[in-house]
Amino acid sequence: MEKENDSSTKTNAIDDSAYSMETHLIYGKNQSTKWDYAHHVVAPLTSSVIFRLDSVERGAEGFSEFAHSDFLKENSRPIYIYDRLGEPNKDLLEENLAYIEKGEMALTFSTGMGAISGILGILTKTGDEIISHRTMYGCTFSLLNNWYPRYQIKNNQVDLTEAENIYKVLSDKTRVVYFESPANPNLDIIDIGAIRKILDEVNAKRGETEKVYIVVDNTFATPYCQRPIELGADFTIHSLTKGIGGFGTDMGGVVIGRKSFYDALVLYRKDFGAVLNTKAAWTVLTYGLPTLPLRISKQIENAQRIAEFLSSHPKIELVNYPGLPSFRFYELAKKQMKDFKGNFAPGSLLFFALKGNSNEEMRELGRKFMNYAAKNAYTMTLAVSLGHTRTLIEHPASMTHSAVPADKLVESGIHPGGIRLACGLENVNDIIKDLERCLSVI
Ligand SMILES: *Cc1c(COP(=O)(O)O)cnc(C)c1O
């Protein structure tokens, strides 16, 4: 009896690599050493911080294996000790996230910011420098510009939509090129392949400890629309709180990338502490990933329609959406943003601004529009975050990007009156009806 229930005695006859990503996201790894699937169909939600060890020797083995992945045999069963070091729900989720992003390994964190702090924490030290795109999420901007200078880590922000701008700030101390594509909130698209090409040339002349790594925040695209590692990135990070989690119930983050960095990253996570909650891991694994293709494909459909509606509206000055042929980065977006079947997948976010005679007037009109929508629109909620079931609008200059000083907004690529719209799953005609009404009154 016992033997029959032991999944290690089963042989995995199914070659899951032959199946599509949509199917894979539902089944995940149908055989995992991280959990015994003899009975459960859905992975159980584990809620145990500690794990019983059979002997002191077994405990010692667990501690010596931890962060020594070279000790681990292929498909060996992990020795779980304490949640902060690793546990089944996170491990199962990590296997699946690595698969979907085409990375060698994935490691989850408590939040997207935890993941960013994790990867930058192991790639940089005092005296090093980072090159980053001028437009990025407000808290990442604050981390790099307010906190890292305390450790003498310098952040050089340039316009990476021109990859050659790297050379303007590159030094012997540069260790990381960091960007989002599409960028939050203005949807700038960065040519990942062009940056790879430059860094391959730079790295060819550098020793192992001096190399420069590419870290791409892929939160806006989600792996459904773009896999940066395939395009040349060394590491991808995500806020799981957004499109991958998808329902706005849990926070999380992940770093996906090179296996040779796994041990350092898991040690860093152990000591700095930003581990993903087991319940959050289970939610993403059970609800987020299996529905990702359905949700994001619907959001793309909605976003495309809304972008077309807004760009033909007389009161609208600007619409940034990667799926609009008039968008500055349309051709590059077509090259980089593709769903699992290779179709153009321009994402679920838009950035737009109302017409006005000055930045101040546009900002004021945007404020009026959002305040009116907050009270009168059924399908648009004034709230931060993105990639959820509901359509969300917000004002980056005064909300998500308030860490960027007002006089730095324009040079950071953020229109002061710009409105960020994150599409949900509603019937798009309802959203357009609400947009039309809100625009008609201001
Ligand atoms: C939200 C967001 C983050 C931070 O994620 P949290 O889970 O909120 O910590 C990082 N990058 C981008 C692009 C985001 O939108």
Short mmCIF file of C-alpha atoms and ligand atoms in Angstrom, two decimals:
data_model
loop_
_atom_site.label_atom_id
_atom_site.label_comp_id
_atom_site.label_asym_id
_atom_site.label_seq_id
_atom_site.Cartn_x
_atom_site.Cartn_y
_atom_site.Cartn_z
CA MET A 1 0.00 0.00 0.00
CA GLU A 2 2.65 2.44 1.08
CA LYS A 3 4.66 1.66 -1.96
CA GLU A 4 1.78 2.42 -4.31
CA ASN A 5 1.31 5.86 -2.81
CA ASP A 6 4.94 6.75 -3.12
CA SER A 7 5.17 8.95 -6.17
CA SER A 8 8.89 8.24 -6.45
CA THR A 9 7.98 4.72 -7.60
CA LYS A 10 5.90 6.10 -10.49
CA THR A 11 7.60 6.66 -13.75
CA ASN A 12 6.69 9.78 -15.62
CA ALA A 13 5.66 8.44 -19.01
CA ILE A 14 4.22 11.78 -20.14
CA ASP A 15 6.52 14.02 -22.11
CA ASP A 16 4.95 17.34 -21.07
CA SER A 17 7.20 19.34 -23.39
CA ALA A 18 5.03 18.17 -26.27
CA TYR A 19 2.03 20.13 -24.94
CA SER A 20 1.12 23.78 -25.46
CA MET A 21 1.83 26.46 -22.86
CA GLU A 22 -1.91 27.02 -22.22
CA THR A 23 -2.26 23.38 -21.22
CA HIS A 24 0.96 23.43 -19.30
CA LEU A 25 -0.20 26.32 -17.17
CA ILE A 26 -3.12 24.22 -15.97
CA TYR A 27 -1.16 21.07 -15.16
CA GLY A 28 2.23 22.52 -14.28
CA LYS A 29 4.77 19.84 -13.63
CA ASN A 30 2.47 16.89 -13.21
CA GLN A 31 5.24 15.05 -11.44
CA SER A 32 7.21 17.08 -8.95
CA THR A 33 9.62 16.00 -6.26
CA LYS A 34 8.33 18.95 -4.24
CA TRP A 35 5.02 17.29 -3.48
CA ASP A 36 3.52 13.83 -3.48
CA TYR A 37 0.64 13.93 -5.95
CA ALA A 38 -0.66 10.45 -5.18
CA HIS A 39 -3.96 11.88 -3.91
CA HIS A 40 -4.29 15.58 -4.55
CA VAL A 41 -5.32 17.02 -7.88
CA VAL A 42 -4.87 20.61 -6.77
CA ALA A 43 -1.67 21.17 -4.80
CA PRO A 44 -2.53 21.42 -1.09
CA LEU A 45 -2.11 24.79 0.57
CA THR A 46 0.56 24.20 3.17
CA SER A 47 0.52 26.21 6.32
CA SER A 48 3.42 24.84 8.29
CA VAL A 49 6.41 27.03 9.03
CA ILE A 50 8.51 24.08 10.23
CA PHE A 51 9.10 20.56 8.97
CA ARG A 52 9.81 17.44 11.01
CA LEU A 53 13.19 15.85 10.51
CA ASP A 54 13.78 12.13 11.03
CA SER A 55 17.21 12.56 12.55
CA VAL A 56 19.88 15.11 13.38
CA GLU A 57 21.81 13.71 10.42
CA ARG A 58 18.87 14.42 8.12
CA GLY A 59 18.73 17.98 9.50
CA ALA A 60 22.46 18.42 8.96
CA GLU A 61 22.04 17.16 5.40
CA GLY A 62 19.27 19.70 4.82
CA PHE A 63 21.40 22.58 6.06
CA SER A 64 24.41 21.50 4.01
CA GLU A 65 22.31 21.11 0.87
CA PHE A 66 20.68 24.51 1.31
CA ALA A 67 22.05 26.98 -1.24
CA HIS A 68 24.34 24.26 -2.61
CA SER A 69 22.39 23.21 -5.64
CA ASP A 70 25.51 21.45 -6.95
CA PHE A 71 25.02 18.91 -4.12
CA LEU A 72 21.54 18.10 -5.31
CA LYS A 73 21.03 15.23 -7.62
CA GLU A 74 18.60 15.68 -10.50
CA ASN A 75 15.06 15.20 -9.16
CA SER A 76 16.15 14.58 -5.58
CA ARG A 77 13.56 15.31 -2.91
CA PRO A 78 14.15 18.54 -1.04
CA ILE A 79 14.69 18.46 2.72
CA TYR A 80 12.35 21.09 4.09
CA ILE A 81 13.34 22.76 7.36
CA TYR A 82 11.79 26.21 7.80
CA ASP A 83 9.51 28.29 5.57
CA ARG A 84 12.05 31.09 5.05
CA LEU A 85 14.51 28.61 3.52
CA GLY A 86 11.96 26.94 1.25
CA GLU A 87 8.67 25.00 1.34
CA PRO A 88 6.44 23.10 -1.12
CA ASN A 89 3.99 25.79 -2.29
CA LYS A 90 6.73 28.23 -3.24
CA ASP A 91 8.84 25.49 -4.81
CA LEU A 92 5.95 24.26 -6.97
CA LEU A 93 5.18 27.81 -8.11
CA GLU A 94 8.86 28.46 -8.86
CA GLU A 95 9.12 25.37 -11.09
CA ASN A 96 6.18 26.64 -13.12
CA LEU A 97 7.33 30.24 -13.33
CA ALA A 98 10.77 29.17 -14.58
CA TYR A 99 9.07 27.06 -17.25
CA ILE A 100 6.74 29.79 -18.51
CA GLU A 101 9.53 32.41 -18.73
CA LYS A 102 12.00 29.94 -20.29
CA GLY A 103 14.47 30.49 -17.46
CA GLU A 104 16.79 27.99 -15.79
CA MET A 105 15.52 28.82 -12.34
CA ALA A 106 12.95 30.96 -10.53
CA LEU A 107 12.88 32.23 -6.97
CA THR A 108 9.84 33.93 -5.46
CA PHE A 109 9.74 36.90 -3.07
CA SER A 110 7.11 38.51 -0.87
CA THR A 111 6.51 41.35 -3.37
CA GLY A 112 7.74 42.67 -6.69
CA MET A 113 9.94 45.12 -4.78
CA GLY A 114 11.33 42.19 -2.76
CA ALA A 115 12.30 40.48 -6.04
CA ILE A 116 13.98 43.65 -7.38
CA SER A 117 15.86 44.12 -4.09
CA GLY A 118 16.84 40.44 -4.23
CA ILE A 119 18.38 40.38 -7.69
CA LEU A 120 20.07 43.79 -7.32
CA GLY A 121 21.26 42.72 -3.86
CA ILE A 122 23.29 39.83 -5.28
CA LEU A 123 24.48 41.57 -8.45
CA THR A 124 25.80 44.76 -6.82
CA LYS A 125 27.96 45.87 -3.91
CA THR A 126 29.34 49.17 -2.59
CA GLY A 127 31.16 51.09 -5.34
CA ASP A 128 29.24 49.46 -8.20
CA GLU A 129 27.03 51.24 -10.69
CA ILE A 130 23.67 50.52 -12.30
CA ILE A 131 22.40 51.86 -15.61
CA SER A 132 18.62 52.15 -15.76
CA HIS A 133 15.98 53.50 -18.10
CA ARG A 134 14.74 56.98 -17.26
CA THR A 135 11.14 55.81 -16.90
CA MET A 136 10.35 53.18 -14.29
CA TYR A 137 7.97 52.24 -11.49
CA GLY A 138 8.00 54.83 -8.69
CA CYS A 139 9.23 52.53 -5.89
CA THR A 140 12.05 51.16 -8.07
CA PHE A 141 12.98 54.77 -8.83
CA SER A 142 13.02 55.48 -5.10
CA LEU A 143 15.01 52.32 -4.25
CA LEU A 144 17.73 53.18 -6.77
CA ASN A 145 17.84 56.93 -6.15
CA ASN A 146 17.03 57.30 -2.44
CA TRP A 147 18.44 54.18 -0.80
CA TYR A 148 21.28 52.82 -2.95
CA PRO A 149 23.35 56.03 -2.70
CA ARG A 150 23.62 55.22 1.04
CA TYR A 151 25.59 52.12 0.04
CA GLN A 152 27.55 54.10 -2.57
CA ILE A 153 25.81 52.27 -5.39
CA LYS A 154 25.28 54.78 -8.17
CA ASN A 155 22.26 54.75 -10.45
CA ASN A 156 22.74 56.32 -13.89
CA GLN A 157 19.38 56.98 -15.52
CA VAL A 158 19.42 57.40 -19.28
CA ASP A 159 17.03 56.98 -22.19
CA LEU A 160 17.49 53.31 -23.08
CA THR A 161 15.06 53.51 -25.99
CA GLU A 162 18.35 54.42 -27.73
CA ALA A 163 20.50 51.44 -26.71
CA GLU A 164 23.74 53.29 -27.56
CA ASN A 165 23.06 55.65 -24.65
CA ILE A 166 24.57 52.89 -22.48
CA TYR A 167 27.99 54.06 -23.67
CA LYS A 168 27.38 57.56 -22.25
CA VAL A 169 27.36 56.24 -18.69
CA LEU A 170 29.07 52.84 -18.87
CA SER A 171 32.10 52.48 -16.59
CA ASP A 172 34.33 49.72 -15.22
CA LYS A 173 32.03 49.74 -12.21
CA THR A 174 28.79 49.08 -14.13
CA ARG A 175 27.29 45.72 -13.14
CA VAL A 176 23.62 45.95 -14.13
CA VAL A 177 21.50 47.40 -16.91
CA TYR A 178 17.97 47.60 -15.52
CA PHE A 179 14.70 48.46 -17.28
CA GLU A 180 11.03 47.71 -17.74
CA SER A 181 9.61 47.02 -21.18
CA PRO A 182 6.92 48.22 -21.63
CA ALA A 183 7.88 50.81 -19.01
CA ASN A 184 5.58 51.91 -16.23
CA PRO A 185 3.68 54.16 -16.85
CA ASN A 186 4.39 55.54 -20.35
CA LEU A 187 4.89 52.16 -22.12
CA ASP A 188 8.30 52.98 -23.59
CA ILE A 189 9.62 49.85 -25.31
CA ILE A 190 13.29 48.95 -25.01
CA ASP A 191 15.04 46.85 -27.64
CA ILE A 192 16.28 43.95 -25.50
CA GLY A 193 18.26 42.37 -28.35
CA ALA A 194 20.08 45.65 -29.07
CA ILE A 195 21.09 45.97 -25.40
CA ARG A 196 22.24 42.32 -25.41
CA LYS A 197 24.43 42.99 -28.43
CA ILE A 198 26.13 45.97 -26.79
CA LEU A 199 26.72 44.10 -23.53
CA ASP A 200 28.07 41.03 -25.32
CA GLU A 201 30.75 43.29 -26.77
CA VAL A 202 31.40 44.95 -23.42
CA ASN A 203 31.46 41.66 -21.48
CA ALA A 204 33.82 39.98 -23.96
CA LYS A 205 36.56 42.26 -22.61
CA ARG A 206 35.67 41.79 -18.93
CA GLY A 207 36.59 39.21 -16.30
CA GLU A 208 33.95 37.03 -14.64
CA THR A 209 33.39 39.40 -11.68
CA GLU A 210 33.20 42.52 -13.84
CA LYS A 211 30.43 41.43 -16.21
CA VAL A 212 27.30 43.50 -16.77
CA TYR A 213 23.92 41.75 -16.46
CA ILE A 214 20.58 42.67 -17.99
CA VAL A 215 17.61 42.67 -15.61
CA VAL A 216 14.18 43.23 -17.18
CA ASP A 217 11.04 43.96 -15.18
CA ASN A 218 8.44 42.13 -17.29
CA THR A 219 5.46 42.98 -15.06
CA PHE A 220 3.56 45.02 -17.67
CA ALA A 221 3.84 42.41 -20.41
CA THR A 222 3.51 39.21 -18.31
CA PRO A 223 5.09 36.07 -19.81
CA TYR A 224 1.97 35.71 -21.94
CA CYS A 225 3.06 38.71 -24.04
CA GLN A 226 6.86 38.58 -23.76
CA ARG A 227 9.70 36.35 -22.52
CA PRO A 228 12.73 38.66 -22.08
CA ILE A 229 15.21 35.82 -21.48
CA GLU A 230 14.49 34.52 -24.98
CA LEU A 231 15.19 38.04 -26.25
CA GLY A 232 18.55 38.34 -24.49
CA ALA A 233 17.95 39.29 -20.84
CA ASP A 234 19.89 37.54 -18.08
CA PHE A 235 17.13 37.93 -15.52
CA THR A 236 13.42 38.67 -15.61
CA ILE A 237 11.54 39.95 -12.61
CA HIS A 238 7.80 40.22 -12.01
CA SER A 239 5.43 41.64 -9.52
CA LEU A 240 3.15 38.62 -9.09
CA THR A 241 0.70 41.07 -7.53
CA LYS A 242 -0.26 42.24 -11.02
CA GLY A 243 -1.10 40.25 -14.18
CA ILE A 244 0.30 36.87 -13.12
CA GLY A 245 -1.62 36.81 -9.83
CA GLY A 246 -4.48 38.40 -11.74
CA PHE A 247 -7.16 38.75 -9.09
CA GLY A 248 -5.74 41.37 -6.75
CA THR A 249 -5.88 39.16 -3.66
CA ASP A 250 -2.20 38.58 -2.89
CA MET A 251 1.20 40.21 -3.23
CA GLY A 252 4.26 38.48 -4.64
CA GLY A 253 7.37 38.76 -6.76
CA VAL A 254 9.74 36.53 -8.67
CA VAL A 255 13.23 36.52 -10.17
CA ILE A 256 13.78 34.17 -13.11
CA GLY A 257 17.14 33.55 -14.75
CA ARG A 258 20.50 31.87 -14.65
CA LYS A 259 20.94 28.79 -12.48
CA SER A 260 24.47 29.79 -11.50
CA PHE A 261 22.96 32.62 -9.42
CA TYR A 262 20.38 30.48 -7.64
CA ASP A 263 22.47 29.70 -4.55
CA ALA A 264 23.40 33.32 -3.92
CA LEU A 265 19.81 34.42 -4.44
CA VAL A 266 18.29 31.82 -2.11
CA LEU A 267 20.86 32.73 0.58
CA TYR A 268 20.07 36.41 0.13
CA ARG A 269 16.36 35.68 0.44
CA LYS A 270 16.99 33.67 3.62
CA ASP A 271 18.97 36.49 5.25
CA PHE A 272 17.08 39.54 3.99
CA GLY A 273 13.83 37.76 4.55
CA ALA A 274 11.33 38.82 1.87
CA VAL A 275 9.82 35.34 1.37
CA LEU A 276 6.52 34.79 -0.39
CA ASN A 277 3.65 33.80 1.86
CA THR A 278 2.54 30.19 1.23
CA LYS A 279 -1.07 31.24 0.73
CA ALA A 280 -0.02 33.76 -1.92
CA ALA A 281 2.10 31.12 -3.67
CA TRP A 282 -0.84 28.72 -3.67
CA THR A 283 -3.23 31.37 -5.06
CA VAL A 284 -0.93 32.19 -7.98
CA LEU A 285 -0.35 28.50 -8.67
CA THR A 286 -4.02 27.52 -8.44
CA TYR A 287 -5.83 30.52 -9.93
CA GLY A 288 -3.33 32.92 -11.49
CA LEU A 289 -1.24 30.79 -13.82
CA PRO A 290 -3.94 28.45 -15.20
CA THR A 291 -6.11 31.44 -16.21
CA LEU A 292 -3.28 33.68 -17.46
CA PRO A 293 -3.80 33.07 -21.22
CA LEU A 294 -7.59 33.53 -20.95
CA ARG A 295 -7.34 36.70 -18.89
CA ILE A 296 -4.52 38.44 -20.73
CA SER A 297 -5.85 37.63 -24.21
CA LYS A 298 -9.20 39.16 -23.21
CA GLN A 299 -7.47 42.20 -21.71
CA ILE A 300 -5.46 42.70 -24.91
CA GLU A 301 -8.68 42.63 -26.95
CA ASN A 302 -10.19 45.26 -24.62
CA ALA A 303 -7.04 47.39 -24.62
CA GLN A 304 -6.85 47.43 -28.42
CA ARG A 305 -10.46 48.57 -28.74
CA ILE A 306 -10.07 51.23 -26.04
CA ALA A 307 -6.83 52.51 -27.60
CA GLU A 308 -8.57 52.86 -30.96
CA PHE A 309 -11.53 54.61 -29.35
CA LEU A 310 -9.36 57.06 -27.41
CA SER A 311 -7.02 57.86 -30.27
CA SER A 312 -9.95 58.96 -32.44
CA HIS A 313 -11.57 61.05 -29.68
CA PRO A 314 -11.33 64.84 -30.21
CA LYS A 315 -10.52 65.58 -26.54
CA ILE A 316 -7.53 63.20 -26.42
CA GLU A 317 -4.01 64.49 -27.01
CA LEU A 318 -1.96 61.32 -26.78
CA VAL A 319 -2.46 57.56 -26.53
CA ASN A 320 0.46 55.26 -25.88
CA TYR A 321 -0.44 51.63 -26.61
CA PRO A 322 1.96 49.13 -28.20
CA GLY A 323 -0.83 47.82 -30.46
CA LEU A 324 -1.50 51.18 -32.15
CA PRO A 325 0.31 51.63 -35.49
CA SER A 326 0.72 55.34 -34.57
CA PHE A 327 2.66 54.45 -31.40
CA ARG A 328 6.34 55.38 -31.57
CA PHE A 329 7.47 51.86 -30.68
CA TYR A 330 4.88 49.88 -32.67
CA GLU A 331 7.38 48.05 -34.92
CA LEU A 332 9.65 47.12 -32.01
CA ALA A 333 6.64 45.99 -29.97
CA LYS A 334 5.59 43.72 -32.86
CA LYS A 335 9.05 42.17 -32.80
CA GLN A 336 9.26 41.61 -29.04
CA MET A 337 5.73 41.10 -27.75
CA LYS A 338 4.30 37.77 -28.83
CA ASP A 339 1.97 35.29 -27.19
CA PHE A 340 2.79 31.58 -26.89
CA LYS A 341 1.59 30.98 -30.45
CA GLY A 342 3.65 33.82 -31.91
CA ASN A 343 0.79 36.30 -32.39
CA PHE A 344 1.35 39.99 -31.61
CA ALA A 345 0.42 40.53 -27.94
CA PRO A 346 0.65 44.24 -27.10
CA GLY A 347 -0.47 43.95 -23.47
CA SER A 348 -3.27 45.31 -21.34
CA LEU A 349 -2.06 48.80 -20.38
CA LEU A 350 -2.59 52.21 -21.94
CA PHE A 351 -1.27 55.65 -21.12
CA PHE A 352 -3.19 58.65 -22.38
CA ALA A 353 -3.58 62.39 -21.83
CA LEU A 354 -6.26 64.96 -22.51
CA LYS A 355 -5.79 67.95 -24.81
CA GLY A 356 -4.85 71.25 -23.16
CA ASN A 357 -2.79 74.36 -23.80
CA SER A 358 -0.18 73.65 -21.16
CA ASN A 359 1.07 70.81 -18.96
CA GLU A 360 -0.78 72.43 -16.05
CA GLU A 361 -4.07 72.50 -17.96
CA MET A 362 -3.65 68.87 -19.08
CA ARG A 363 -2.89 67.84 -15.53
CA GLU A 364 -5.99 69.64 -14.28
CA LEU A 365 -8.19 68.05 -16.97
CA GLY A 366 -6.79 64.61 -16.14
CA ARG A 367 -7.51 65.20 -12.46
CA LYS A 368 -11.11 66.21 -13.26
CA PHE A 369 -11.58 63.21 -15.55
CA MET A 370 -10.34 60.73 -12.95
CA ASN A 371 -12.30 62.29 -10.10
CA TYR A 372 -15.46 62.19 -12.21
CA ALA A 373 -14.78 58.57 -13.22
CA ALA A 374 -14.07 57.58 -9.61
CA LYS A 375 -17.61 58.59 -8.64
CA ASN A 376 -19.60 57.96 -11.79
CA ALA A 377 -18.10 55.11 -13.78
CA TYR A 378 -19.25 51.57 -13.08
CA THR A 379 -16.47 49.83 -15.03
CA MET A 380 -13.45 51.97 -14.11
CA THR A 381 -12.06 52.02 -10.61
CA LEU A 382 -9.62 54.70 -9.46
CA ALA A 383 -6.94 52.51 -7.91
CA VAL A 384 -3.31 51.57 -8.39
CA SER A 385 -2.14 48.13 -9.59
CA LEU A 386 -2.94 46.46 -12.89
CA GLY A 387 -3.65 43.15 -14.59
CA HIS A 388 -6.76 42.45 -12.50
CA THR A 389 -10.35 41.50 -13.36
CA ARG A 390 -11.50 45.14 -13.07
CA THR A 391 -10.37 48.03 -15.23
CA LEU A 392 -8.25 50.40 -13.14
CA ILE A 393 -7.29 54.01 -13.78
CA GLU A 394 -4.79 56.13 -11.92
CA HIS A 395 -2.69 59.27 -12.17
CA PRO A 396 1.01 58.25 -12.10
CA ALA A 397 2.33 61.78 -11.43
CA SER A 398 0.47 62.01 -8.13
CA MET A 399 0.09 58.30 -7.25
CA THR A 400 2.35 55.41 -8.38
CA HIS A 401 5.18 57.71 -9.45
CA SER A 402 4.92 60.35 -6.74
CA ALA A 403 8.50 59.43 -5.73
CA VAL A 404 9.62 61.17 -8.93
CA PRO A 405 10.03 64.91 -8.10
CA ALA A 406 7.58 67.16 -10.01
CA ASP A 407 10.38 68.96 -11.86
CA LYS A 408 11.83 65.58 -12.96
CA LEU A 409 8.59 64.16 -14.40
CA VAL A 410 9.13 65.30 -17.99
CA GLU A 411 12.78 64.23 -18.11
CA SER A 412 11.65 60.90 -16.61
CA GLY A 413 9.35 60.48 -19.61
CA ILE A 414 6.16 60.89 -17.57
CA HIS A 415 3.51 63.26 -18.95
CA PRO A 416 2.26 65.27 -15.92
CA GLY A 417 -1.35 64.85 -17.04
CA GLY A 418 -0.99 61.25 -18.17
CA ILE A 419 -3.62 58.72 -17.13
CA ARG A 420 -2.75 55.02 -16.81
CA LEU A 421 -5.52 52.62 -17.71
CA ALA A 422 -5.14 48.92 -16.88
CA CYS A 423 -7.75 46.84 -18.71
CA GLY A 424 -9.89 44.32 -16.91
CA LEU A 425 -12.18 41.57 -18.17
CA GLU A 426 -15.40 43.56 -18.61
CA ASN A 427 -17.39 43.75 -21.82
CA VAL A 428 -15.38 46.40 -23.65
CA ASN A 429 -18.48 48.24 -24.86
CA ASP A 430 -19.33 49.03 -21.25
CA ILE A 431 -15.87 50.49 -20.61
CA ILE A 432 -16.10 52.60 -23.76
CA LYS A 433 -19.56 53.81 -22.74
CA ASP A 434 -18.14 54.95 -19.39
CA LEU A 435 -15.12 56.57 -21.04
CA GLU A 436 -17.36 58.41 -23.48
CA ARG A 437 -19.54 59.73 -20.66
CA CYS A 438 -16.59 60.81 -18.51
CA LEU A 439 -14.97 62.59 -21.47
CA SER A 440 -18.22 64.35 -22.42
CA VAL A 441 -18.56 66.14 -19.06
CA ILE A 442 -15.06 67.60 -18.78
C1 LIG B 1 3.82 47.07 -9.07
C2 LIG B 1 5.11 47.04 -9.77
C3 LIG B 1 6.28 46.66 -9.08
C4 LIG B 1 6.29 46.36 -7.61
O1 LIG B 1 5.56 45.23 -7.26
P1 LIG B 1 4.93 45.00 -5.81
O2 LIG B 1 4.40 43.63 -5.88
O3 LIG B 1 3.90 46.07 -5.62
O4 LIG B 1 6.06 45.16 -4.83
C5 LIG B 1 7.45 46.60 -9.80
N1 LIG B 1 7.50 46.90 -11.12
C6 LIG B 1 6.41 47.26 -11.80
C7 LIG B 1 6.52 47.56 -13.26
C8 LIG B 1 5.18 47.34 -11.16
O5 LIG B 1 4.10 47.74 -11.85
#
